[in-house]
Amino acid sequence: MLIDTELWVICGSSHYIVPELGPEVKFSYASHKAVKEYQEAKALGVDTVPVFVGPVSYLLLSKPAKGVEKSFSLLSLLDKILPIYKEVVAELKAAGASSIQFDEPTLVMDLDSHQLQAFTKAYSELEASCSGLNVIVETYFADVPSEAFKTLTSLKGVTGFGFDLVRGTKTLDLIKGGFPTGKYLFAGVVDGRNIWANDLAASLSVLQELESIVGKDKLVVSTSCSLLHTAVDRINEPKLDQEIKSWLAFAAQKVVEVNALAKALAGHKEEAFFSENAAAQASRKSSPRVTNEAVQKAASALKGSDHRRATDVSARLDAQQKKLKLPVLPTTTIGSFPQTMDLRRVRREFKAKKISEEDYVKAIKEEINKVVKLQEELDIDVLVHGEPERNDMVEYFGEQLSGFAFTANGWVQSYGSRCVKPPIIYGDVSRPKPMTVFWSTMAQSMTARPMKGMLTGPVTILNWSFVRNDQPRFETCYQIALAIKDEVEDLEKAGITVIQIDEAALREGLPLRKSEHAFYLDWAVHSFRIVNCGVQDTTQIHTHMCYSNFNDIIHSIIDMDADVITIENSRSDEKLLSVFREGVKYGAGIGPGVYDIHSPRIPSTEEIADRINKMLAVLETNILWVNPDCGLKTRKYTEVKPALKNMVAAAKLLRTELASAK
């Protein structure tokens, strides 16, 4: 079993990878990456602090392997994993390391006494091995609850404790209430998860207060978390608007901010740097491009209503069926079709002004026509236009909304080797003009079948952007919701009768603490309802969610009041269906994905039919849709065509069986 230096779990992405463990697992020291990288840096004259995910968080963030009881206690493996940590520590000590950091982010979560005791046990066990090293235990992304704070600050063999003081503002009160004498406090006052310049004067004030508690020689200025979550260097953005650029700090600038604060604390304040920072803060607060009074007023007015469609979902589905005349087990796809090299080239050339708008529109129209004809040949019931004009599902909309800025090179890791370039929401959001109506109506004119209008929902746009930090997130979300609502209503006026509003990132915005879940879900679900509450009963609203665990928020998903939900199912071993087996009543349309689009494997007709039958065992026939797990953007046509052909064949096979059973 590999113990690596990184475990990306609680991160801003819809995908994450965790170890899958069972009682028989055997851990071994399989990768010496951390030691090799420490030695490499040391050879260059740089003494680094190796960082590991801590042993308790490693286990708590893992999951029981396939076939292992859900009730299996992952912490029962603690005695098996600690010897590996001891081996790593011994090798690092031999290599000359003077400090080591264990990340224990799970300490900010709701832990019971048994889980907290595991930290005490683990660090007591590691104490002898770590003797002679400075051992830092880091937490981040939220406040540390008081019981966890007590456990953390009394761990044996630990030299210093790190806290996120950007998102963990209540932790300050715990530190003021008592911090262990002689221990280092790593004060995370510079935001590692967003791209805004630090308010240096405010941070210095916090640090001076902490210094009076822990002592000058025991306070370390730090970022709130790893800088993995922010872009690398603002210098790589020569085309970014200069005023907006002055409000930003990427990873390189955040390191400078940390150093400037540390120097100021030591009595060597760089007055010019602090003055420049204060001027940028003031410019951001007063800039007319940040505030739009009409948008603020419209968003404020939303709070008095819960914005539901006037008719209940069963009556709406009846009205929609009369209009759409769909067969039982209707087939559709999630939105995107393969983005070929030629397609990417056309978009790139148009952006670089190498081809005219006329040539660009012609090329995109040809691609849409090809996708429409393919779906008709496959006999899919509700079509999509394939999204050939779109780069990214958030960036595409952000580029057409006010209040958004874009970087050229602001890439951040999403998962594995995949990176994304999040938009920056710097001001009040509005929609100057229709964004998708032109392409959707063009696609609808090519077919007599229903053509879905495709939009990204407000919560996903919010969660996959760098969001302004000068107002609550829900206010920004309401503003985006009003902009998307305008688009929904324009699509309806243009004759688009099926509109899909994707909320891929709804689940991942859920706060880490259960006590904060209800508030988030309330405004997130409300934002979705704002978007679609104004349409007629005959307009069918779809939403799509992918790759997450939805079972614990199923009631909030139902409360979104969409007519049809398409949702990932095949990759998570159909865990979603267990909700309905356990008696959750669901009356809207639902399409649990019948095959995994992240695999090149082409499922057979029989395999898909078997999957649909499993769904029919727990869901009513008249609400079930047949669709893939997610969009087809990353696949090749050689995989897409046979997979969709088999999907349609499976739906037709079961329609015949259902008809004969009657």
XYZ file of C-alpha atoms in Angstrom:
662
model
C 0.000 0.000 0.000
C 1.475 3.337 -1.047
C 1.777 6.064 1.538
C 2.330 9.183 -0.541
C 3.076 12.772 0.396
C -0.205 14.014 -1.027
C -3.832 13.085 -0.629
C -6.137 15.487 -2.417
C -9.539 15.039 -0.877
C -11.051 18.241 0.474
C -10.412 20.324 -2.594
C -12.281 22.484 -5.044
C -13.102 19.796 -7.536
C -15.896 17.426 -8.289
C -13.450 14.531 -8.431
C -11.260 13.181 -5.686
C -9.344 9.994 -5.078
C -9.074 8.235 -1.733
C -7.616 4.886 -0.651
C -10.086 1.993 -0.425
C -9.244 -0.129 2.593
C -10.383 -3.292 4.344
C -9.413 -5.377 7.399
C -6.936 -7.487 5.391
C -4.966 -4.554 3.950
C -1.186 -4.728 4.348
C 0.599 -1.380 4.315
C 4.173 -1.163 3.114
C 6.610 1.692 2.525
C 6.366 1.674 -1.254
C 7.370 5.198 -2.295
C 10.412 7.131 -1.084
C 9.307 10.235 -2.998
C 9.221 12.523 0.055
C 12.761 11.642 1.096
C 14.153 11.892 -2.444
C 12.559 15.311 -2.946
C 13.870 16.511 0.434
C 17.396 15.369 -0.537
C 17.098 16.986 -3.969
C 16.163 20.351 -2.402
C 18.904 20.045 0.226
C 21.490 19.416 -2.488
C 20.428 22.770 -3.963
C 20.973 24.438 -0.593
C 17.291 24.618 0.418
C 16.196 23.017 3.696
C 12.518 22.136 3.260
C 9.806 20.847 5.586
C 8.447 17.529 4.198
C 4.640 17.490 4.362
C 2.491 14.369 4.792
C -1.164 13.745 5.266
C -1.356 12.729 8.932
C -2.119 9.103 9.820
C -5.555 9.738 11.326
C -6.772 11.951 8.456
C -5.377 9.389 5.998
C -7.676 6.762 7.493
C -10.690 9.000 8.132
C -10.629 10.259 4.538
C -10.337 6.742 3.118
C -13.354 4.524 2.489
C -14.164 0.838 2.938
C -13.135 -1.142 -0.160
C -15.659 -2.861 -2.385
C -17.144 -5.853 -0.594
C -16.158 -4.533 2.855
C -18.973 -3.735 5.300
C -19.865 -0.035 5.365
C -19.646 -0.186 9.154
C -15.960 -1.229 8.994
C -13.918 1.070 11.250
C -11.080 2.542 9.219
C -9.420 3.672 12.447
C -8.971 -0.006 13.375
C -6.067 0.089 10.871
C -4.135 2.709 12.877
C -1.758 0.149 14.422
C -1.009 -1.201 10.939
C -0.226 2.164 9.368
C 1.837 3.834 12.110
C 4.936 1.624 11.520
C 5.083 2.995 7.940
C 5.044 6.574 9.241
C 7.859 5.627 11.633
C 9.922 4.272 8.712
C 9.417 7.479 6.721
C 10.320 9.665 9.707
C 13.469 7.590 10.408
C 14.618 7.918 6.811
C 13.986 11.683 6.798
C 15.917 12.105 10.058
C 18.807 10.148 8.551
C 18.686 12.461 5.527
C 19.082 15.462 7.832
C 15.527 16.798 8.087
C 15.000 19.101 11.058
C 11.221 19.580 10.706
C 8.242 17.585 9.456
C 4.606 18.579 8.915
C 1.558 16.355 9.277
C -1.652 17.687 7.734
C -4.681 16.661 9.804
C -7.515 18.547 8.060
C -10.166 16.212 9.493
C -9.735 17.972 12.845
C -12.048 20.719 11.535
C -14.868 18.210 10.973
C -17.498 16.855 13.373
C -15.546 14.110 15.146
C -16.727 11.921 17.997
C -14.641 11.124 21.104
C -13.446 7.798 19.627
C -12.108 9.585 16.539
C -10.434 12.291 18.634
C -8.797 9.630 20.810
C -7.179 8.227 17.654
C -5.147 11.457 17.287
C -3.944 11.182 20.899
C -2.974 7.541 20.342
C -1.261 8.143 16.978
C 0.958 11.005 18.132
C 1.825 9.258 21.414
C 2.991 6.293 19.288
C 5.000 8.561 16.972
C 6.554 10.651 19.768
C 9.734 8.567 20.182
C 10.303 8.288 16.405
C 9.868 12.053 15.967
C 12.196 12.933 18.860
C 14.709 15.566 17.744
C 12.433 16.888 14.985
C 10.200 19.940 14.962
C 6.767 18.374 14.382
C 4.003 20.644 13.051
C 0.372 19.538 12.822
C -1.637 21.629 10.358
C -5.410 22.083 10.044
C -7.244 24.090 7.398
C -10.458 25.050 5.560
C -12.597 25.734 8.661
C -12.708 26.408 12.390
C -11.357 23.725 14.697
C -14.156 22.773 17.144
C -13.343 23.327 20.820
C -13.009 19.600 21.709
C -10.744 19.008 18.709
C -8.708 22.098 19.673
C -8.151 20.635 23.151
C -7.103 17.273 21.650
C -4.825 18.886 19.067
C -3.020 21.247 21.428
C -2.308 18.463 23.914
C -0.767 16.018 21.387
C 2.533 14.552 22.532
C 5.739 15.225 20.638
C 4.245 18.093 18.611
C 6.182 21.350 18.432
C 3.669 23.595 16.655
C 0.061 23.818 15.515
C -1.272 25.444 12.343
C -4.692 27.031 11.881
C -6.639 28.542 8.988
C -7.471 31.988 10.377
C -9.167 33.091 7.131
C -11.997 30.557 7.111
C -11.542 29.671 10.777
C -12.215 33.018 12.438
C -13.706 31.427 15.593
C -10.436 29.561 16.176
C -8.977 32.915 17.247
C -11.245 32.868 20.312
C -10.016 29.357 21.208
C -6.388 30.504 20.970
C -7.187 33.524 23.151
C -8.841 31.161 25.644
C -5.627 29.190 26.118
C -2.677 28.113 23.979
C -0.004 25.716 25.304
C 3.110 27.450 26.607
C 6.277 26.900 24.625
C 4.515 25.686 21.458
C 4.668 27.378 18.043
C 1.518 28.864 16.523
C 1.445 28.800 12.715
C -1.045 31.589 12.033
C -2.671 31.134 8.620
C -3.641 34.748 7.939
C -2.917 34.814 4.180
C -5.677 33.104 2.175
C -4.324 30.046 0.341
C -7.623 29.223 -1.359
C -8.497 32.440 -3.137
C -6.698 34.983 -5.293
C -7.401 38.249 -3.464
C -4.595 40.397 -2.113
C -4.374 40.215 1.660
C -5.503 43.172 3.742
C -2.059 43.552 5.316
C -3.102 46.109 7.935
C -5.937 43.871 9.190
C -3.684 40.774 9.237
C -0.923 42.619 11.084
C -3.433 43.641 13.744
C -4.477 39.967 14.221
C -0.848 38.860 14.395
C 0.013 41.486 17.008
C -2.867 40.253 19.149
C -1.638 36.645 18.775
C 1.910 37.690 19.587
C 0.715 39.006 22.952
C -0.747 35.552 23.688
C 1.915 33.113 22.457
C 5.035 35.279 22.540
C 7.128 36.899 19.811
C 9.439 33.914 19.312
C 6.614 31.358 19.048
C 4.469 32.993 16.338
C 4.969 31.936 12.706
C 3.226 33.830 9.879
C 1.700 31.418 7.373
C -0.790 30.906 4.573
C -4.150 29.458 5.608
C -3.479 26.230 3.667
C -1.343 24.893 0.831
C -1.010 27.212 -2.181
C -2.066 24.325 -4.430
C -5.515 25.931 -4.691
C -4.465 29.271 -6.164
C -2.820 30.293 -9.437
C 0.994 30.461 -9.580
C 2.098 34.022 -10.379
C 0.331 37.253 -11.277
C 3.311 38.178 -13.467
C 2.012 35.665 -16.038
C -1.044 37.889 -16.696
C 0.200 40.795 -18.899
C -3.242 41.275 -20.503
C -5.299 41.358 -17.306
C -6.955 44.710 -16.549
C -4.463 46.663 -14.414
C -6.941 47.812 -11.762
C -8.331 44.297 -11.218
C -4.787 42.894 -11.294
C -3.817 45.204 -8.397
C -6.516 43.543 -6.259
C -5.074 40.045 -6.791
C -2.351 37.925 -5.220
C -1.430 34.547 -6.701
C 0.877 32.030 -4.964
C 4.093 33.996 -5.623
C 2.509 37.202 -4.274
C 1.143 35.380 -1.216
C 4.659 34.282 -0.276
C 5.729 37.949 -0.499
C 2.759 38.919 1.713
C 3.734 36.321 4.337
C 7.300 37.661 4.385
C 6.142 41.299 4.579
C 3.891 40.509 7.563
C 6.659 38.588 9.331
C 9.093 41.501 8.835
C 6.518 44.028 10.050
C 5.928 41.908 13.150
C 9.670 41.907 13.779
C 9.738 45.725 13.566
C 10.940 46.031 9.941
C 7.741 47.174 8.236
C 8.087 47.953 4.520
C 6.015 51.136 4.515
C 5.874 51.489 0.712
C 4.586 47.899 0.286
C 1.936 48.377 3.000
C 0.836 51.727 1.468
C 0.519 50.176 -1.988
C -1.544 47.355 -0.473
C -3.819 49.813 1.370
C -4.357 51.767 -1.877
C -5.361 48.570 -3.727
C -7.785 47.625 -0.912
C -9.360 51.108 -1.046
C -9.575 51.017 -4.857
C -11.411 47.691 -4.731
C -13.893 48.951 -2.123
C -14.739 52.128 -4.040
C -14.490 50.986 -7.674
C -17.732 51.589 -9.634
C -17.054 48.414 -11.646
C -17.565 46.309 -8.483
C -21.011 47.630 -7.529
C -24.164 47.626 -9.660
C -27.038 49.091 -7.634
C -29.758 47.566 -9.834
C -28.276 44.077 -9.354
C -27.893 44.590 -5.588
C -31.522 45.714 -5.335
C -32.848 42.793 -7.409
C -30.845 40.248 -5.362
C -32.017 41.773 -2.051
C -35.645 41.496 -3.165
C -35.295 37.702 -3.557
C -35.189 36.969 0.138
C -38.926 37.323 0.766
C -40.054 34.351 -1.374
C -38.937 30.776 -1.909
C -39.569 30.940 -5.689
C -41.431 27.757 -6.537
C -43.264 26.955 -9.723
C -47.006 27.343 -9.249
C -47.917 23.749 -10.197
C -46.606 20.558 -8.610
C -44.236 18.330 -10.544
C -46.682 15.518 -11.411
C -49.116 17.970 -13.058
C -46.208 19.604 -14.914
C -44.946 16.237 -16.182
C -48.437 15.482 -17.542
C -48.547 18.822 -19.359
C -45.021 18.285 -20.726
C -45.819 14.761 -21.926
C -48.835 16.013 -23.878
C -46.531 18.454 -25.638
C -43.388 16.319 -26.045
C -45.072 12.917 -26.662
C -42.034 10.943 -25.441
C -41.964 7.124 -25.264
C -41.583 5.197 -21.999
C -37.908 5.222 -20.870
C -37.012 8.277 -23.000
C -33.372 8.511 -24.079
C -31.129 11.575 -23.976
C -27.505 12.564 -23.394
C -26.075 15.033 -20.895
C -25.043 17.816 -23.289
C -21.556 17.746 -24.750
C -20.325 15.631 -27.668
C -16.639 14.919 -28.455
C -14.467 18.030 -28.744
C -12.263 17.127 -31.702
C -8.891 18.681 -32.534
C -10.497 20.482 -35.491
C -13.179 21.961 -33.264
C -10.649 23.241 -30.730
C -8.581 24.703 -33.588
C -11.601 26.615 -34.978
C -12.379 28.124 -31.569
C -8.723 29.007 -30.994
C -8.416 30.685 -34.407
C -11.623 32.667 -33.899
C -10.444 33.878 -30.481
C -7.112 34.914 -32.022
C -9.055 36.730 -34.826
C -7.437 34.495 -37.465
C -10.830 33.606 -38.944
C -13.923 35.786 -39.401
C -17.075 35.491 -37.305
C -18.900 34.331 -40.428
C -16.451 31.446 -40.955
C -16.602 30.567 -37.261
C -20.415 30.443 -37.191
C -20.399 28.337 -40.363
C -17.942 25.811 -38.835
C -19.900 25.538 -35.571
C -23.181 25.209 -37.472
C -21.737 22.291 -39.471
C -20.627 20.589 -36.249
C -24.061 21.043 -34.639
C -25.741 19.671 -37.766
C -23.461 16.611 -37.670
C -24.314 15.970 -33.981
C -28.059 16.433 -34.579
C -28.054 14.030 -37.565
C -26.069 11.439 -35.568
C -28.584 11.563 -32.695
C -31.487 11.196 -35.148
C -29.781 8.188 -36.757
C -29.301 6.664 -33.306
C -32.995 7.411 -32.583
C -32.362 9.364 -29.368
C -35.566 11.018 -28.112
C -34.424 14.336 -26.627
C -31.446 15.843 -28.438
C -28.571 18.148 -27.509
C -26.560 20.431 -29.785
C -23.231 19.029 -28.537
C -21.833 22.349 -27.193
C -19.149 22.766 -29.905
C -18.960 26.530 -29.234
C -18.029 26.045 -25.570
C -14.571 25.853 -23.986
C -15.553 25.117 -20.365
C -18.992 24.886 -18.756
C -18.282 27.777 -16.360
C -15.824 29.867 -18.367
C -18.203 29.996 -21.357
C -20.920 31.689 -19.292
C -18.557 33.829 -17.224
C -17.152 35.347 -20.430
C -20.640 36.620 -21.262
C -21.608 37.876 -17.788
C -20.565 41.179 -16.222
C -18.577 41.071 -12.981
C -16.210 38.314 -14.232
C -12.512 38.538 -15.148
C -10.376 35.865 -16.815
C -6.727 34.933 -16.620
C -4.512 33.654 -19.423
C -2.449 31.332 -17.211
C -4.284 31.085 -13.882
C -4.325 27.290 -13.845
C -4.960 25.300 -10.658
C -4.963 21.556 -10.066
C -8.420 20.013 -10.218
C -7.466 16.361 -9.709
C -4.537 14.191 -10.764
C -2.871 15.921 -13.695
C -6.044 17.762 -14.757
C -6.004 21.522 -14.289
C -8.721 24.161 -14.611
C -8.624 27.938 -15.047
C -11.360 29.339 -12.777
C -12.937 32.698 -13.646
C -12.622 35.509 -11.102
C -15.888 37.025 -9.845
C -14.843 40.535 -8.816
C -18.141 42.457 -8.955
C -21.921 42.316 -9.109
C -23.072 39.832 -11.751
C -25.549 40.533 -14.547
C -26.282 39.308 -18.084
C -25.884 42.030 -20.726
C -27.460 39.943 -23.524
C -28.627 36.376 -24.370
C -25.790 33.838 -24.207
C -27.059 30.567 -25.740
C -30.309 31.405 -27.552
C -28.641 31.792 -30.977
C -27.051 28.317 -30.922
C -30.000 26.524 -29.283
C -32.565 27.889 -31.745
C -30.232 27.059 -34.641
C -30.000 23.472 -33.385
C -33.782 23.217 -32.834
C -34.382 24.375 -36.429
C -32.458 21.297 -37.645
C -34.828 18.720 -36.089
C -38.466 18.080 -35.233
C -37.393 16.343 -31.999
C -37.079 18.307 -28.732
C -33.698 20.074 -28.455
C -32.399 20.784 -24.950
C -31.199 24.271 -24.138
C -27.984 23.800 -22.120
C -27.024 26.065 -19.214
C -24.689 25.903 -16.226
C -26.477 26.566 -12.939
C -25.642 29.385 -10.509
C -24.239 27.165 -7.732
C -21.804 25.457 -10.115
C -20.680 28.780 -11.615
C -20.084 30.015 -8.054
C -18.280 26.908 -6.761
C -16.013 26.620 -9.798
C -14.894 30.256 -9.756
C -12.649 32.362 -7.552
C -15.405 34.196 -5.699
C -15.291 37.750 -4.346
C -14.688 37.809 -0.581
C -16.281 41.185 0.162
C -19.846 39.864 0.432
C -21.412 36.525 1.490
C -21.220 33.765 -1.126
C -25.001 33.336 -1.173
C -25.486 36.957 -2.304
C -23.170 36.387 -5.267
C -25.035 33.146 -6.024
C -28.397 34.936 -6.052
C -26.998 37.472 -8.528
C -25.819 34.679 -10.851
C -29.220 32.985 -10.452
C -31.000 36.132 -11.697
C -28.701 36.266 -14.742
C -29.358 32.591 -15.609
C -33.115 33.114 -14.979
C -33.104 35.747 -17.758
C -31.457 33.210 -20.082
C -33.963 30.456 -19.205
C -36.888 32.747 -19.984
C -35.339 33.919 -23.267
C -34.805 30.290 -24.330
C -38.459 29.543 -23.553
C -39.621 32.578 -25.579
C -37.469 31.340 -28.473
C -39.364 28.019 -28.506
C -36.977 25.790 -26.546
C -39.261 23.544 -24.478
C -36.618 21.439 -22.667
C -33.933 23.348 -20.725
C -31.154 21.675 -18.758
C -29.516 23.654 -15.946
C -26.446 21.735 -14.764
C -25.569 21.804 -11.064
C -22.544 19.511 -11.149
C -20.954 21.251 -8.151
C -23.945 21.432 -5.784
C -22.658 18.657 -3.484
C -19.063 19.790 -3.370
C -19.973 23.209 -1.976
C -21.288 21.525 1.158
C -19.434 22.887 4.226
C -17.225 20.487 6.168
C -19.218 20.946 9.392
C -22.685 19.378 9.560
C -24.002 22.326 11.569
C -23.479 24.516 8.474
C -25.083 22.152 5.936
C -28.685 23.366 6.291
C -27.842 27.028 5.630
C -25.777 26.211 2.527
C -28.354 23.806 1.076
C -31.128 26.309 1.722
C -29.580 29.099 -0.352
C -28.069 26.761 -2.972
C -31.408 25.038 -3.664
C -33.199 28.392 -3.521
C -30.788 29.738 -6.176
C -31.734 26.869 -8.487
C -35.463 27.492 -7.994
C -34.979 31.223 -8.715
C -33.598 30.250 -12.122
C -36.596 28.208 -13.277
C -39.615 29.447 -11.285
C -40.897 31.699 -14.072
C -41.386 29.145 -16.876
C -44.660 27.597 -18.064
C -45.767 24.134 -16.957
C -45.103 22.808 -20.464
C -41.409 23.787 -20.330
C -39.427 20.874 -18.955
C -36.543 21.796 -16.629
C -33.727 19.247 -16.379
C -30.682 19.365 -14.137
C -27.543 17.230 -14.104
C -25.218 16.286 -11.241
C -22.114 14.177 -11.562
C -19.671 12.106 -9.522
C -20.514 12.688 -5.912
C -22.308 11.071 -3.006
C -25.860 12.408 -3.107
C -27.601 10.046 -0.693
C -27.296 12.352 2.300
C -28.689 15.374 0.412
C -31.412 13.622 -1.609
C -34.179 15.634 0.097
C -32.482 18.886 -0.946
C -32.208 17.567 -4.518
C -35.946 16.811 -4.502
C -36.520 20.326 -3.115
C -34.816 21.812 -6.216
C -38.132 20.986 -7.930
C -36.631 20.124 -11.325
C -38.823 18.133 -13.711
C -36.021 15.685 -14.558
C -32.705 14.981 -12.830
C -29.901 13.124 -14.602
C -27.350 11.923 -12.112
C -24.183 9.809 -11.918
C -24.929 6.237 -10.927
C -22.788 3.642 -12.682
C -19.389 4.638 -11.312
C -20.515 4.648 -7.676
C -21.783 1.055 -7.924
C -25.387 2.294 -8.047
C -25.271 3.585 -4.447
C -27.828 6.188 -5.505
C -30.497 3.504 -5.982
C -30.170 2.443 -2.334
C -31.867 5.729 -1.344
C -34.993 4.719 -3.201
C -34.783 1.150 -1.895
C -34.846 2.653 1.579
C -38.174 4.323 0.893
C -37.422 7.875 -0.303
C -40.401 8.900 -2.439
C -39.505 10.602 -5.679
C -42.074 11.789 -8.190
C -40.081 13.791 -10.743
C -38.251 12.353 -13.751
C -34.870 10.799 -13.033
C -32.077 9.428 -15.195
C -29.458 7.588 -13.120
C -26.580 7.160 -15.609
C -26.552 3.773 -17.322
C -22.862 3.760 -18.270
C -19.611 5.442 -17.216
C -18.343 7.949 -19.781
C -14.975 8.287 -18.041
C -14.048 4.836 -19.328
C -13.346 4.051 -23.009
C -15.084 0.687 -22.534
C -18.238 0.242 -24.634
C -21.036 -1.344 -22.591
C -23.170 -4.010 -24.280
C -26.921 -3.691 -24.831
C -27.478 -6.506 -22.313
C -25.346 -4.803 -19.651
C -27.251 -1.522 -20.028
C -30.612 -3.341 -20.041
C -29.614 -5.094 -16.829
C -28.757 -1.742 -15.268
C -32.099 -0.242 -16.303
C -33.906 -3.260 -14.830
C -32.185 -2.612 -11.495
C -33.516 0.938 -11.643
C -37.028 -0.257 -12.527
C -37.000 -2.373 -9.370
C -36.999 0.819 -7.265
C -38.319 3.561 -9.564
C -41.644 3.987 -11.378
C -41.514 3.254 -15.111
C -43.113 6.583 -16.045
C -40.367 8.695 -14.381
C -37.252 6.819 -15.520
C -34.975 8.291 -18.208
C -32.097 6.508 -19.959
C -28.845 8.465 -20.346
C -25.051 8.222 -19.864
C -23.455 9.312 -16.562
C -22.060 12.597 -17.847
C -21.188 14.622 -20.960
C -19.272 13.048 -23.853
C -16.760 15.871 -24.370
C -13.666 13.811 -23.479
C -14.564 10.698 -25.502
C -13.911 9.799 -29.133
C -16.695 9.249 -31.682
C -15.454 5.667 -32.129
C -16.519 5.076 -28.497
C -19.559 7.381 -28.376
C -21.449 5.976 -31.381
C -21.512 2.280 -30.365
C -22.133 3.106 -26.675
C -25.148 5.304 -27.500
C -26.377 2.765 -30.067
C -26.366 0.071 -27.361
C -28.028 2.454 -24.881
C -30.937 3.140 -27.270
C -31.215 -0.573 -28.129
C -31.446 -1.422 -24.401
C -34.211 1.165 -23.869
C -36.168 -0.205 -26.872
C -35.714 -3.798 -25.691
C -37.188 -2.930 -22.296
C -40.040 -0.922 -23.834
C -41.022 -4.033 -25.778
C -40.800 -6.197 -22.649
C -42.870 -3.723 -20.619
C -45.519 -3.514 -23.357
C -45.814 -7.301 -23.625
C -45.999 -7.616 -19.809
C -49.092 -5.384 -19.866
